[in-house]
PDB file of C-alpha atoms and ligand atoms in Angstrom:
ATOM      1  CA  MET T 285      -8.353   7.672 -15.384  1.00 92.00           C
ATOM      2  CA  TYR T 286      -8.380   8.096 -11.624  1.00 97.00           C
ATOM      3  CA  ASP T 287     -11.763   7.547  -9.958  1.00 98.00           C
ATOM      4  CA  LYS T 288     -12.149   9.805  -6.914  1.00 98.00           C
ATOM      5  CA  ASN T 289     -14.766   7.414  -5.509  1.00 98.00           C
ATOM      6  CA  ASN T 290     -12.448   4.415  -5.123  1.00 98.00           C
ATOM      7  CA  VAL T 291     -12.325   2.963  -1.615  1.00 98.00           C
ATOM      8  CA  PHE T 292      -8.815   4.209  -0.829  1.00 98.00           C
ATOM      9  CA  ALA T 293      -9.718   7.760  -1.878  1.00 98.00           C
ATOM     10  CA  LYS T 294     -12.604   7.507   0.587  1.00 98.00           C
ATOM     11  CA  ILE T 295     -10.227   6.281   3.297  1.00 98.00           C
ATOM     12  CA  LEU T 296      -7.900   9.230   2.599  1.00 98.00           C
ATOM     13  CA  ARG T 297     -10.846  11.632   2.911  1.00 98.00           C
ATOM     14  CA  GLY T 298     -11.889  10.005   6.199  1.00 98.00           C
ATOM     15  CA  GLU T 299     -15.183   8.748   4.760  1.00 98.00           C
ATOM     16  CA  ILE T 300     -14.307   5.110   5.522  1.00 98.00           C
ATOM     17  CA  PRO T 301     -12.474   4.087   8.718  1.00 98.00           C
ATOM     18  CA  ASN T 302      -9.114   2.354   8.669  1.00 98.00           C
ATOM     19  CA  LYS T 303      -6.674   0.822  11.123  1.00 98.00           C
ATOM     20  CA  THR T 304      -3.669   3.071  10.580  1.00 98.00           C
ATOM     21  CA  VAL T 305      -0.153   1.710  11.004  1.00 98.00           C
ATOM     22  CA  TYR T 306       1.767   4.729   9.731  1.00 98.00           C
ATOM     23  CA  SER T 307       0.819   8.148   8.411  1.00 98.00           C
ATOM     24  CA  ASP T 308       2.636  11.229   7.198  1.00 98.00           C
ATOM     25  CA  ASP T 309       2.092  14.063   4.690  1.00 98.00           C
ATOM     26  CA  ASN T 310       2.619  11.793   1.682  1.00 97.00           C
ATOM     27  CA  VAL T 311       1.713   8.286   2.808  1.00 98.00           C
ATOM     28  CA  LEU T 312      -0.938   6.312   4.664  1.00 98.00           C
ATOM     29  CA  ALA T 313      -0.416   2.697   5.750  1.00 98.00           C
ATOM     30  CA  PHE T 314      -3.263   0.636   7.175  1.00 98.00           C
ATOM     31  CA  TYR T 315      -4.252  -2.979   7.812  1.00 98.00           C
ATOM     32  CA  ASP T 316      -5.910  -4.820   4.921  1.00 98.00           C
ATOM     33  CA  VAL T 317      -9.560  -5.512   5.749  1.00 98.00           C
ATOM     34  CA  ALA T 318      -9.242  -9.076   4.417  1.00 98.00           C
ATOM     35  CA  PRO T 319      -5.737 -10.195   5.474  1.00 97.00           C
ATOM     36  CA  ARG T 320      -4.095 -13.009   3.522  1.00 96.00           C
ATOM     37  CA  ALA T 321      -1.035 -13.232   5.787  1.00 96.00           C
ATOM     38  CA  ARG T 322      -0.341 -12.995   9.528  1.00 95.00           C
ATOM     39  CA  VAL T 323       0.507  -9.339   8.928  1.00 97.00           C
ATOM     40  CA  HIS T 324      -1.072  -7.692   5.858  1.00 98.00           C
ATOM     41  CA  VAL T 325      -0.768  -3.938   5.478  1.00 98.00           C
ATOM     42  CA  LEU T 326      -1.364  -1.621   2.531  1.00 98.00           C
ATOM     43  CA  VAL T 327       0.738   1.478   1.858  1.00 99.00           C
ATOM     44  CA  ILE T 328      -0.726   4.193  -0.363  1.00 99.00           C
ATOM     45  CA  PRO T 329       0.403   7.614  -1.514  1.00 98.00           C
ATOM     46  CA  ARG T 330      -1.952  10.479  -0.674  1.00 98.00           C
ATOM     47  CA  GLY T 331      -1.842  11.657  -4.294  1.00 98.00           C
ATOM     48  CA  GLU T 332      -4.166  10.415  -7.024  1.00 98.00           C
ATOM     49  CA  TYR T 333      -2.332   7.673  -8.944  1.00 98.00           C
ATOM     50  CA  THR T 334      -4.042   4.581 -10.314  1.00 98.00           C
ATOM     51  CA  ASP T 335      -1.142   2.118 -10.335  1.00 98.00           C
ATOM     52  CA  ILE T 336       2.615   1.721 -10.298  1.00 98.00           C
ATOM     53  CA  PHE T 337       2.954   2.917 -13.912  1.00 97.00           C
ATOM     54  CA  ASP T 338       0.966   6.071 -13.260  1.00 98.00           C
ATOM     55  CA  PHE T 339       2.849   6.721 -10.017  1.00 98.00           C
ATOM     56  CA  THR T 340       6.365   6.191 -11.348  1.00 98.00           C
ATOM     57  CA  LYS T 341       5.638   8.164 -14.535  1.00 98.00           C
ATOM     58  CA  ASN T 342       3.689  11.089 -13.119  1.00 98.00           C
ATOM     59  CA  ALA T 343       4.503  11.582  -9.437  1.00 98.00           C
ATOM     60  CA  PRO T 344       7.240  14.171  -8.763  1.00 98.00           C
ATOM     61  CA  ALA T 345      10.557  12.659  -7.683  1.00 98.00           C
ATOM     62  CA  ASP T 346      10.254  13.992  -4.130  1.00 98.00           C
ATOM     63  CA  VAL T 347       6.798  12.407  -3.813  1.00 98.00           C
ATOM     64  CA  GLN T 348       8.139   9.066  -5.039  1.00 98.00           C
ATOM     65  CA  LEU T 349      11.020   9.246  -2.580  1.00 98.00           C
ATOM     66  CA  ALA T 350       8.608  10.129   0.223  1.00 98.00           C
ATOM     67  CA  PHE T 351       6.447   7.127  -0.689  1.00 98.00           C
ATOM     68  CA  TRP T 352       9.319   4.654  -0.429  1.00 98.00           C
ATOM     69  CA  ASN T 353      10.439   6.261   2.815  1.00 98.00           C
ATOM     70  CA  GLY T 354       6.875   5.683   4.017  1.00 98.00           C
ATOM     71  CA  VAL T 355       7.058   2.026   2.999  1.00 98.00           C
ATOM     72  CA  ARG T 356      10.306   1.626   4.955  1.00 98.00           C
ATOM     73  CA  ASN T 357       8.929   3.469   7.980  1.00 98.00           C
ATOM     74  CA  THR T 358       5.879   1.194   7.913  1.00 98.00           C
ATOM     75  CA  VAL T 359       8.029  -1.930   7.777  1.00 97.00           C
ATOM     76  CA  GLU T 360      10.147  -0.663  10.660  1.00 97.00           C
ATOM     77  CA  LYS T 361       7.047   0.150  12.696  1.00 97.00           C
ATOM     78  CA  LEU T 362       5.754  -3.374  12.103  1.00 97.00           C
ATOM     79  CA  GLY T 363       9.126  -4.864  13.129  1.00 96.00           C
ATOM     80  CA  LEU T 364       9.433  -6.764   9.856  1.00 95.00           C
ATOM     81  CA  ARG T 365      12.918  -5.675   8.806  1.00 92.00           C
ATOM     82  CA  ASP T 366      13.964  -9.085   7.463  1.00 93.00           C
ATOM     83  CA  ASN T 367      10.698 -10.947   6.943  1.00 93.00           C
ATOM     84  CA  PHE T 368       8.208  -9.394   4.572  1.00 96.00           C
ATOM     85  CA  ARG T 369       7.019  -9.326   0.972  1.00 96.00           C
ATOM     86  CA  THR T 370       5.867  -6.427  -1.137  1.00 97.00           C
ATOM     87  CA  VAL T 371       3.295  -6.849  -3.913  1.00 97.00           C
ATOM     88  CA  ALA T 372       1.844  -4.280  -6.280  1.00 98.00           C
ATOM     89  CA  ASN T 373      -0.972  -5.868  -8.277  1.00 98.00           C
ATOM     90  CA  THR T 374      -1.251  -3.873 -11.481  1.00 97.00           C
ATOM     91  CA  GLY T 375      -4.305  -4.026 -13.717  1.00 95.00           C
ATOM     92  CA  ARG T 376      -7.505  -6.031 -13.444  1.00 93.00           C
ATOM     93  CA  GLY T 377      -5.809  -8.982 -15.133  1.00 95.00           C
ATOM     94  CA  ALA T 378      -3.356  -9.222 -12.241  1.00 96.00           C
ATOM     95  CA  GLY T 379      -6.047  -8.872  -9.606  1.00 94.00           C
ATOM     96  CA  GLN T 380      -5.870  -5.160  -8.875  1.00 97.00           C
ATOM     97  CA  SER T 381      -9.285  -4.377  -7.408  1.00 98.00           C
ATOM     98  CA  VAL T 382      -8.699  -0.859  -6.061  1.00 98.00           C
ATOM     99  CA  MET T 383      -7.453   1.599  -8.664  1.00 98.00           C
ATOM    100  CA  HIS T 384      -5.411   3.752  -6.293  1.00 98.00           C
ATOM    101  CA  PHE T 385      -1.735   2.757  -6.301  1.00 98.00           C
ATOM    102  CA  HIS T 386      -0.866   0.616  -3.303  1.00 98.00           C
ATOM    103  CA  ILE T 387       1.816  -1.716  -2.074  1.00 98.00           C
ATOM    104  CA  HIS T 388       0.872  -4.806  -0.083  1.00 98.00           C
ATOM    105  CA  ILE T 389       3.234  -5.609   2.786  1.00 98.00           C
ATOM    106  CA  MET T 390       2.776  -9.189   3.930  1.00 97.00           C
ATOM    107  CA  SER T 391       4.570 -11.258   6.524  1.00 97.00           C
ATOM    108  CA  ASP T 392       4.025 -14.809   7.612  1.00 92.00           C
ATOM    109  CA  GLU T 393       6.239 -17.328   9.395  1.00 74.00           C
ATOM    110  CA  ARG T 394       5.616 -19.782   6.564  1.00 62.00           C
ATOM    111  CA  PHE T 395       7.387 -17.610   3.994  1.00 56.00           C
ATOM    112  CA  SER T 396      10.748 -19.167   4.758  1.00 55.00           C
ATOM    113  CA  GLU T 397       9.405 -22.586   3.651  1.00 55.00           C
ATOM    114  CA  ASP T 398       8.000 -21.366   0.320  1.00 54.00           C
ATOM    115  CA  PHE T 399      11.240 -21.102  -1.619  1.00 48.00           C
TER     116      PHE T 399
HETATM  117  P1  AMP Z 179      -5.645  -5.213  -4.864  1.00 64.91           P
HETATM  118  O1  AMP Z 179      -6.440  -6.448  -5.112  1.00 64.91           O
HETATM  119  O2  AMP Z 179      -4.182  -5.390  -5.089  1.00 64.91           O
HETATM  120  O3  AMP Z 179      -6.206  -4.017  -5.571  1.00 64.91           O
HETATM  121  O4  AMP Z 179      -5.755  -4.933  -3.310  1.00 64.91           O
HETATM  122  C1  AMP Z 179      -6.794  -4.219  -2.722  1.00 64.91           C
HETATM  123  C2  AMP Z 179      -6.832  -4.624  -1.282  1.00 64.91           C
HETATM  124  O5  AMP Z 179      -7.635  -3.677  -0.594  1.00 64.91           O
HETATM  125  C3  AMP Z 179      -7.447  -6.003  -1.023  1.00 64.91           C
HETATM  126  O6  AMP Z 179      -6.477  -6.823  -0.389  1.00 64.91           O
HETATM  127  C4  AMP Z 179      -8.630  -5.700  -0.113  1.00 64.91           C
HETATM  128  O7  AMP Z 179      -8.803  -6.667   0.893  1.00 64.91           O
HETATM  129  C5  AMP Z 179      -8.264  -4.354   0.464  1.00 64.91           C
HETATM  130  N1  AMP Z 179      -9.357  -3.513   0.897  1.00 64.91           N
HETATM  131  C6  AMP Z 179     -10.505  -3.238   0.233  1.00 64.91           C
HETATM  132  N2  AMP Z 179     -11.267  -2.404   0.936  1.00 64.91           N
HETATM  133  C7  AMP Z 179     -10.588  -2.115   2.077  1.00 64.91           C
HETATM  134  C8  AMP Z 179     -10.839  -1.294   3.214  1.00 64.91           C
HETATM  135  N3  AMP Z 179     -11.956  -0.575   3.342  1.00 64.91           N
HETATM  136  N4  AMP Z 179      -9.900  -1.247   4.200  1.00 64.91           N
HETATM  137  C9  AMP Z 179      -8.762  -1.953   4.092  1.00 64.91           C
HETATM  138  N5  AMP Z 179      -8.459  -2.735   3.038  1.00 64.91           N
HETATM  139  C10 AMP Z 179      -9.362  -2.823   2.052  1.00 64.91           C
END
């Protein structure tokens, strides 16, 4: 069940500050407070969805489309067209610590050496 007191809900309500990268009616993108890459940004829908399962099952199609458009707009704004990763940790077991659906966008020069 969605907890309205999670940290991203507080960011969306303006109760906690954030460094916004991109914002529109459906999406907010902001810098991760504890970056684990040269560029580390989180993209979240404004609606109340706990994780990728909840979002893809319960968000209306137009909201899902708007979210992915927001992800792309964020990537374009960051200038990362061909050098970024997306991660969606899902569930405590996988390290999800904030139960509001979010996509990590991470970019680091070293990525090209990892694979
Ligand atoms: P996850 O572990 O996938 O749930 O990711 C949650 C992310 O939120 C972590 O990378 C945290 O560093 C980040 N985070 C937690 N609180 C804040 C905050 N107030 N502003 C920005 N990022 C945050």
